[in-house]
Tab-separated table of C-alpha atoms in Angstrom:
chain	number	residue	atom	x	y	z
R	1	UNK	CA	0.000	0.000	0.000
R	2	UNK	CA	1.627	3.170	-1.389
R	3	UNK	CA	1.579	5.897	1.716
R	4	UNK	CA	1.439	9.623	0.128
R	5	UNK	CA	4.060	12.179	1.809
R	6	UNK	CA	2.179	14.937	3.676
R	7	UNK	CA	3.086	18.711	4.194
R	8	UNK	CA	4.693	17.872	7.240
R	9	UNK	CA	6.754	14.756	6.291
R	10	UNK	CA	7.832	17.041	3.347
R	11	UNK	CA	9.089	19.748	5.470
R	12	UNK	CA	10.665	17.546	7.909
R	13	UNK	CA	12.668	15.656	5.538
R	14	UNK	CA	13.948	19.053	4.074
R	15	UNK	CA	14.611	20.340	7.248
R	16	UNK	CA	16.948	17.551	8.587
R	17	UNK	CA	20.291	18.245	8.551
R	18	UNK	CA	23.395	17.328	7.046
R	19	UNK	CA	25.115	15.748	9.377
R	20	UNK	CA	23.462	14.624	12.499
R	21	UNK	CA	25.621	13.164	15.794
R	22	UNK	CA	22.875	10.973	17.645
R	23	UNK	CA	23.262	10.155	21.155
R	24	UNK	CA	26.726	8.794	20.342
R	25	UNK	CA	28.577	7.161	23.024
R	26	UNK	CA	31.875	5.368	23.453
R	27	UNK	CA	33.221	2.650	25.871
R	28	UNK	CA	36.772	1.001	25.534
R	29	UNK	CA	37.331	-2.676	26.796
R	30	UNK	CA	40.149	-2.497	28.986
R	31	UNK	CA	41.743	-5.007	31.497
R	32	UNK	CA	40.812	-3.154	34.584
R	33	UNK	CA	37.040	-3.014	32.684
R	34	UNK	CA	34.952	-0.916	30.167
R	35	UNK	CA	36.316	2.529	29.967
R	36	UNK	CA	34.028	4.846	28.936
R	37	UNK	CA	35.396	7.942	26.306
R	38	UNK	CA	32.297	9.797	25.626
R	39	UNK	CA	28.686	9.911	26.772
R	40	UNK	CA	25.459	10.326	25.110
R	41	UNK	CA	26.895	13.099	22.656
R	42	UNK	CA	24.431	14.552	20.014
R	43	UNK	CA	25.291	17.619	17.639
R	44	UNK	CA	23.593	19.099	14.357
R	45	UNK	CA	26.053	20.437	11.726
R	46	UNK	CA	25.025	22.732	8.841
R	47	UNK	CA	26.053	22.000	5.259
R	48	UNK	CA	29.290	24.655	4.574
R	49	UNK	CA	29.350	24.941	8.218
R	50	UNK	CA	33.328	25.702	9.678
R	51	UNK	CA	32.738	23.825	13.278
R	52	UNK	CA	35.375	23.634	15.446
R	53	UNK	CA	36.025	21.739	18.722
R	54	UNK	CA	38.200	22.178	21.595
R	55	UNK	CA	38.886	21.211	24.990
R	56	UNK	CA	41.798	19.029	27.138
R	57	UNK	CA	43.117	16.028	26.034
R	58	UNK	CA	41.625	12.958	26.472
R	59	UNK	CA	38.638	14.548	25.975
R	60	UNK	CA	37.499	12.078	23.398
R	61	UNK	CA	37.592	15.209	20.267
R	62	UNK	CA	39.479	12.361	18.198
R	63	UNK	CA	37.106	9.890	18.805
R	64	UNK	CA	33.982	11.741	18.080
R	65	UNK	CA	35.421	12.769	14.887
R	66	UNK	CA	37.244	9.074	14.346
R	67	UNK	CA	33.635	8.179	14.264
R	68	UNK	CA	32.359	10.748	11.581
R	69	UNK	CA	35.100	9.661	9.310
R	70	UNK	CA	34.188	5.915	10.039
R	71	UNK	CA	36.921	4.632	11.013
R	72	UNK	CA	36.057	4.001	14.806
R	73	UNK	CA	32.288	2.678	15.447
R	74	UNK	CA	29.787	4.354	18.299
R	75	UNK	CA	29.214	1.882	21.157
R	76	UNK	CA	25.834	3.530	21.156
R	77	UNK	CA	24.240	6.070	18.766
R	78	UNK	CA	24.575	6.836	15.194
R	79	UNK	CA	26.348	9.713	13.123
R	80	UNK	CA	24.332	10.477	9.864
R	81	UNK	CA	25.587	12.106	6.922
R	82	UNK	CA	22.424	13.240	4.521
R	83	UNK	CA	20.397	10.853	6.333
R	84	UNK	CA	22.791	7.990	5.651
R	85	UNK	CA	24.215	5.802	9.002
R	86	UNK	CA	27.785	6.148	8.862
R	87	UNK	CA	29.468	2.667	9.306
R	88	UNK	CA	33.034	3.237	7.446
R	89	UNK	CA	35.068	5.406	6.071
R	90	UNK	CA	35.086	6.981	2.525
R	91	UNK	CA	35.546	9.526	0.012
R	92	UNK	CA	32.799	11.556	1.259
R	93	UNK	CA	35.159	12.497	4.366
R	94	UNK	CA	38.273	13.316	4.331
R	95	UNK	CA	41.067	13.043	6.919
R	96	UNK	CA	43.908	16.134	7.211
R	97	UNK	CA	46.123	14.911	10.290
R	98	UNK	CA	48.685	16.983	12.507
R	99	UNK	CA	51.766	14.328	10.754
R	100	UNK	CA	50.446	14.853	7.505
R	101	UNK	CA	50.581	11.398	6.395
R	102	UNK	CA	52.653	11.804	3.030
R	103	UNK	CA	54.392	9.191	1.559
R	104	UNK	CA	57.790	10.101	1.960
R	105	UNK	CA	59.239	7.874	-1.116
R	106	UNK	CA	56.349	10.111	-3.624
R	107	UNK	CA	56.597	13.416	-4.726
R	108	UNK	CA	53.623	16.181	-3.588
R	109	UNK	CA	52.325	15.162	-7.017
R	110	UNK	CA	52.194	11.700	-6.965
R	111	UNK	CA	50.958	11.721	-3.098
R	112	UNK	CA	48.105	13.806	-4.347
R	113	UNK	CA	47.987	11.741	-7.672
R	114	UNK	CA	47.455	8.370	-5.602
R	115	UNK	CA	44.418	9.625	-3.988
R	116	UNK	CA	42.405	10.958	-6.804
R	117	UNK	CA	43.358	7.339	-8.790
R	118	UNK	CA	42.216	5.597	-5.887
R	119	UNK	CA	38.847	6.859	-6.066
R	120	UNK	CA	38.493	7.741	-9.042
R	121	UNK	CA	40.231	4.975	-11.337
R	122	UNK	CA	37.881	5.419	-14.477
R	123	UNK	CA	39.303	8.728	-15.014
R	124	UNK	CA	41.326	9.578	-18.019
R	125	UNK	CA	44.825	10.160	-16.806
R	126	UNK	CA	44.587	13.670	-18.226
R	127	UNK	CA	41.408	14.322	-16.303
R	128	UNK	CA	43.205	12.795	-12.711
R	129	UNK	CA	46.131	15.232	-13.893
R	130	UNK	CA	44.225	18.232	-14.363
R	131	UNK	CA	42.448	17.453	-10.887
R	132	UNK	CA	45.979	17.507	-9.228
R	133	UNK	CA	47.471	20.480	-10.506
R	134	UNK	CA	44.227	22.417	-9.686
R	135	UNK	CA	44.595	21.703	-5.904
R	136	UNK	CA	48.101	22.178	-5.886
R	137	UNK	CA	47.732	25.197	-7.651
R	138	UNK	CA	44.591	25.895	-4.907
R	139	UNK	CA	47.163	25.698	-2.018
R	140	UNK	CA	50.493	27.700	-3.626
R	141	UNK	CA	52.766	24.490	-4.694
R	142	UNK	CA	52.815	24.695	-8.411
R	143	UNK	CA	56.470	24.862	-8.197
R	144	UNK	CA	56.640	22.695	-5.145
R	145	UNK	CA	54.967	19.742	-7.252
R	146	UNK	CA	57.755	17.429	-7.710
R	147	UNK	CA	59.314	17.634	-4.567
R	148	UNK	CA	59.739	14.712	-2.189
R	149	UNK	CA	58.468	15.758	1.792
R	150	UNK	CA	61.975	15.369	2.688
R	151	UNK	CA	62.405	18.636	0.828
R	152	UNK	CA	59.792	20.244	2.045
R	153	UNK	CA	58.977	22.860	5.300
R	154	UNK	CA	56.485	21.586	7.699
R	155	UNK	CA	53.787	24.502	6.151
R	156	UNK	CA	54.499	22.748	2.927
R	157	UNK	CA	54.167	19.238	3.339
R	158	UNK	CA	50.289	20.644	5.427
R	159	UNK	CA	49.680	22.421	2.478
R	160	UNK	CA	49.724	18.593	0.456
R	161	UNK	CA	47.655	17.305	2.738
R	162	UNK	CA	44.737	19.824	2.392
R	163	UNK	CA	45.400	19.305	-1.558
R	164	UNK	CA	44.929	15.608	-1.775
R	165	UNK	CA	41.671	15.629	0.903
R	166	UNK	CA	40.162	18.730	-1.279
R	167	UNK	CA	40.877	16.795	-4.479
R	168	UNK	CA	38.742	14.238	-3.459
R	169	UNK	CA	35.344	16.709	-3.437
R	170	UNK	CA	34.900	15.770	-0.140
R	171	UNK	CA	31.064	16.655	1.797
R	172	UNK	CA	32.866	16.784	4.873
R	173	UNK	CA	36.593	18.013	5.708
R	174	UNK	CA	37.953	16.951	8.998
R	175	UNK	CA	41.371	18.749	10.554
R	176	UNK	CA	42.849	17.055	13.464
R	177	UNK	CA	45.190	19.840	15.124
R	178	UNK	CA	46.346	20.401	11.377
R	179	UNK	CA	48.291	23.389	12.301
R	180	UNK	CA	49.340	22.434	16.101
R	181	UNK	CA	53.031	21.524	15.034
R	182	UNK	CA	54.116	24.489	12.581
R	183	UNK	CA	55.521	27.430	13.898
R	184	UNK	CA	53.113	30.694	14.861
R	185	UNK	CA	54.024	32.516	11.536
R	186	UNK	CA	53.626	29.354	9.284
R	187	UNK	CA	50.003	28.479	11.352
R	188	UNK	CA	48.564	31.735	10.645
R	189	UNK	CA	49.376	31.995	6.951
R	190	UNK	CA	47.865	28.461	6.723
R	191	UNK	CA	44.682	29.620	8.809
R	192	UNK	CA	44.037	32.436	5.977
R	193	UNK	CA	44.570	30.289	3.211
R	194	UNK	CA	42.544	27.614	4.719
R	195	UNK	CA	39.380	30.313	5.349
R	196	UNK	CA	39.938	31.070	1.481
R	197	UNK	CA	39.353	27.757	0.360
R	198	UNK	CA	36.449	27.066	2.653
R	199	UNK	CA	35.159	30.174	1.548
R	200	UNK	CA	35.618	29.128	-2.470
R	201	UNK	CA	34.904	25.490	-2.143
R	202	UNK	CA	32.310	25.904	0.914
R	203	UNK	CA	32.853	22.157	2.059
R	204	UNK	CA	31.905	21.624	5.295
R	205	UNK	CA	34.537	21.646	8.117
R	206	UNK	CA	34.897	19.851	11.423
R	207	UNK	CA	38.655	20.855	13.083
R	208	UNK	CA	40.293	19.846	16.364
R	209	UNK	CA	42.097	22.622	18.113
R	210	UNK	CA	43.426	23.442	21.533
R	211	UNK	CA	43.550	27.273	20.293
R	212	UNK	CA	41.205	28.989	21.629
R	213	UNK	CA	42.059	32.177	19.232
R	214	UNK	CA	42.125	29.547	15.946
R	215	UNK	CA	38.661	28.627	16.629
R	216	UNK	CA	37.634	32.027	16.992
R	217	UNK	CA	39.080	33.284	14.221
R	218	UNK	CA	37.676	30.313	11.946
R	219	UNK	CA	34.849	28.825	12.623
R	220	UNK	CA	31.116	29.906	12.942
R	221	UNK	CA	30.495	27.558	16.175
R	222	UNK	CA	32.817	26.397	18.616
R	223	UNK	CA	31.928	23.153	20.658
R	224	UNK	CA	33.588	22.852	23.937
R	225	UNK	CA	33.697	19.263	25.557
R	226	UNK	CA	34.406	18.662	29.187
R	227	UNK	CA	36.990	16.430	30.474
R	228	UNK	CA	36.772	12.337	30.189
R	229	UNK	CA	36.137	9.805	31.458
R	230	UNK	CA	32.554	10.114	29.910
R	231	UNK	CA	33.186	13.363	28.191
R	232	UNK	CA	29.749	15.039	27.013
R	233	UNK	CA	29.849	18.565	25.046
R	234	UNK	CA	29.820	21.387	27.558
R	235	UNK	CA	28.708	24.117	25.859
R	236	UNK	CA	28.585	25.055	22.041
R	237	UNK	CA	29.332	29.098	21.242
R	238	UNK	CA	27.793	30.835	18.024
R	239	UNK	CA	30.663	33.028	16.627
R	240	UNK	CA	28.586	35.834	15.267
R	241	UNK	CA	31.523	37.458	13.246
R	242	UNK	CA	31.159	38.414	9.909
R	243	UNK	CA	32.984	37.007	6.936
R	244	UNK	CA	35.398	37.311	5.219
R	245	UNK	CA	37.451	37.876	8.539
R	246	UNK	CA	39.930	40.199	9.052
R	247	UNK	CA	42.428	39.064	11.945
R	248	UNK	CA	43.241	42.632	13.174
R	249	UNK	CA	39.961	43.891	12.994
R	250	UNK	CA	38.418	40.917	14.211
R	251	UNK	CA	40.661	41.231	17.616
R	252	UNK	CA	39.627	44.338	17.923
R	253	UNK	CA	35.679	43.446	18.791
R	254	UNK	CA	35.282	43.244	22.274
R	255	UNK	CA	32.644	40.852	21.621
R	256	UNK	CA	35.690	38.769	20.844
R	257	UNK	CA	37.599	39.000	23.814
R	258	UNK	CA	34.013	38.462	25.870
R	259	UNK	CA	33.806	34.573	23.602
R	260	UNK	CA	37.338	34.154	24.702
R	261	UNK	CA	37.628	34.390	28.009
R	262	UNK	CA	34.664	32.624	28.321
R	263	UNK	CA	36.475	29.864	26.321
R	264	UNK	CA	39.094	30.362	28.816
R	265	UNK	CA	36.748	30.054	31.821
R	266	UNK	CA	35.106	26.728	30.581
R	267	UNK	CA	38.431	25.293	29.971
R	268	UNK	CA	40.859	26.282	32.678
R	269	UNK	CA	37.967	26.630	35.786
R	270	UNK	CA	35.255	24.977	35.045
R	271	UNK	CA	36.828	22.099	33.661
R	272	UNK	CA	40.559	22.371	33.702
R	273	UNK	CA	42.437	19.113	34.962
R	274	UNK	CA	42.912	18.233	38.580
R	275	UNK	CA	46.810	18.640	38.158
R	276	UNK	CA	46.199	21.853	36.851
């Protein structure tokens, strides 16, 4: 018996969003017994929407996000990515970690090459190669192309990384402390060119950091989780400023220094760590 769609079901299903974390919970098996990582954790994210999350660690931020990209499983709950279960990784969501994860014996080419041929095998080689230099070219290594990571800075070898995940058309982007090893200068020229591709390619973003100024300065919500065992999002803060962002001006709201200290107050009094 065919069941019409009404009004309502209509709206709803328009309405739901793109991704959807869903009472998501994780508990390790351990030898002194189940250790529980995070508890009961549910969060809406917007498609194009630059979310970032921060608190201590061991806080369970890699897990959560582990378990958007599919490789790690919820003990309880379910993420959902346009209304699909997540159950393992793929294409659709791509990885860019704090080591970068480069090949060492492949050029920035071919470790960007490898990527798009790995998903996308029918393609003409001309097509994969055109696909290539455009994200190079998106992230300043042109010239860099043929270089090994051995001969390349740390900003560099980051920049690769963001090339091969955006080569990939990913839905979702997700940054693990991409920027937490690479000097101050290096992290804020990456942090601007990083806000000018999201702002081109408007994938959405999900990024780790422990700085509190990062988040502010990139991201339109910032989700702060308490500490673990059983970690549970604290608080999430709406970022209300306006883009494109302008780091000088932008430091110069006091409605910015208002969101960070209370960033600072959730994390280093309400919830810093007992040796702390």
């Amino acid at each position: 018996m065919q069941t019409l769609q009404t009004p309502t079901d209509a709206k709803s299903r328009l309405a739901d969003p793109f991704l959807r974390i869903e009472g998501v919970s994780k508990v390790y098996a351990t030898p002194e017994g189940p250790y529980p990582v995070l508890d009961d954790i549910s969060l809406t994210v917007n498609e194009g929407e630059f979310v970032c999350l921060i608190g201590h660690s061991g806080c369970g931020k890699s897990t959560l996000l582990d378990m958007v990209s599919g490789f790690k499983k919820p003990t309880e709950g379910t993420v959902w990515l346009q209304s699909q279960p997540i159950r393992e990784p793929g294409p659709d969501r791509m990885v860019v970690f704090q080591n970068y994860a480069l090949l060492p014996w492949l050029t920035a080419y071919d470790n960007v090459y490898l990527a798009v041929d790995a998903v996308s095998p029918k393609l003409k080689k001309r097509d994969k190669a055109a696909i290539v230099n455009e994200h190079l070219a998106l992230v300043g290594l042109t010239e860099a192309a043929h270089k090994k990571p051995k001969e390349l800075s740390g900003g560099m070898k980051q920049r690769v990384s963001i090339a091969r995940a955006l080569a990939l058309r990913p839905k979702v982007l997700i940054l693990d402390e991409p920027f937490g090893a690479l000097d101050p200068i290096t992290r804020e020229e990456l942090q601007e060119e990083l806000l000018k591709i999201w702002a081109d390619h408007k994938v959405t973003v999900l990024m780790i950091t422990h700085d509190i100024d990062e988040a502010l300065f990139l991201g339109d919500r910032l989700v702060m989780m308490t500490n673990g065992p059983s970690a549970k999002i604290g608080e999430v803060l709406d970022l209300p400023f306006e883009r494109p962002r302008e780091r000088t001006r932008l430091m110069e709201q006091p409605e910015y220094y208002d969101l960070r200290n209370h960033a600072m107050e959730f994390l280093f009094q309400l919830h810093a760590h007992e040796e702390d």
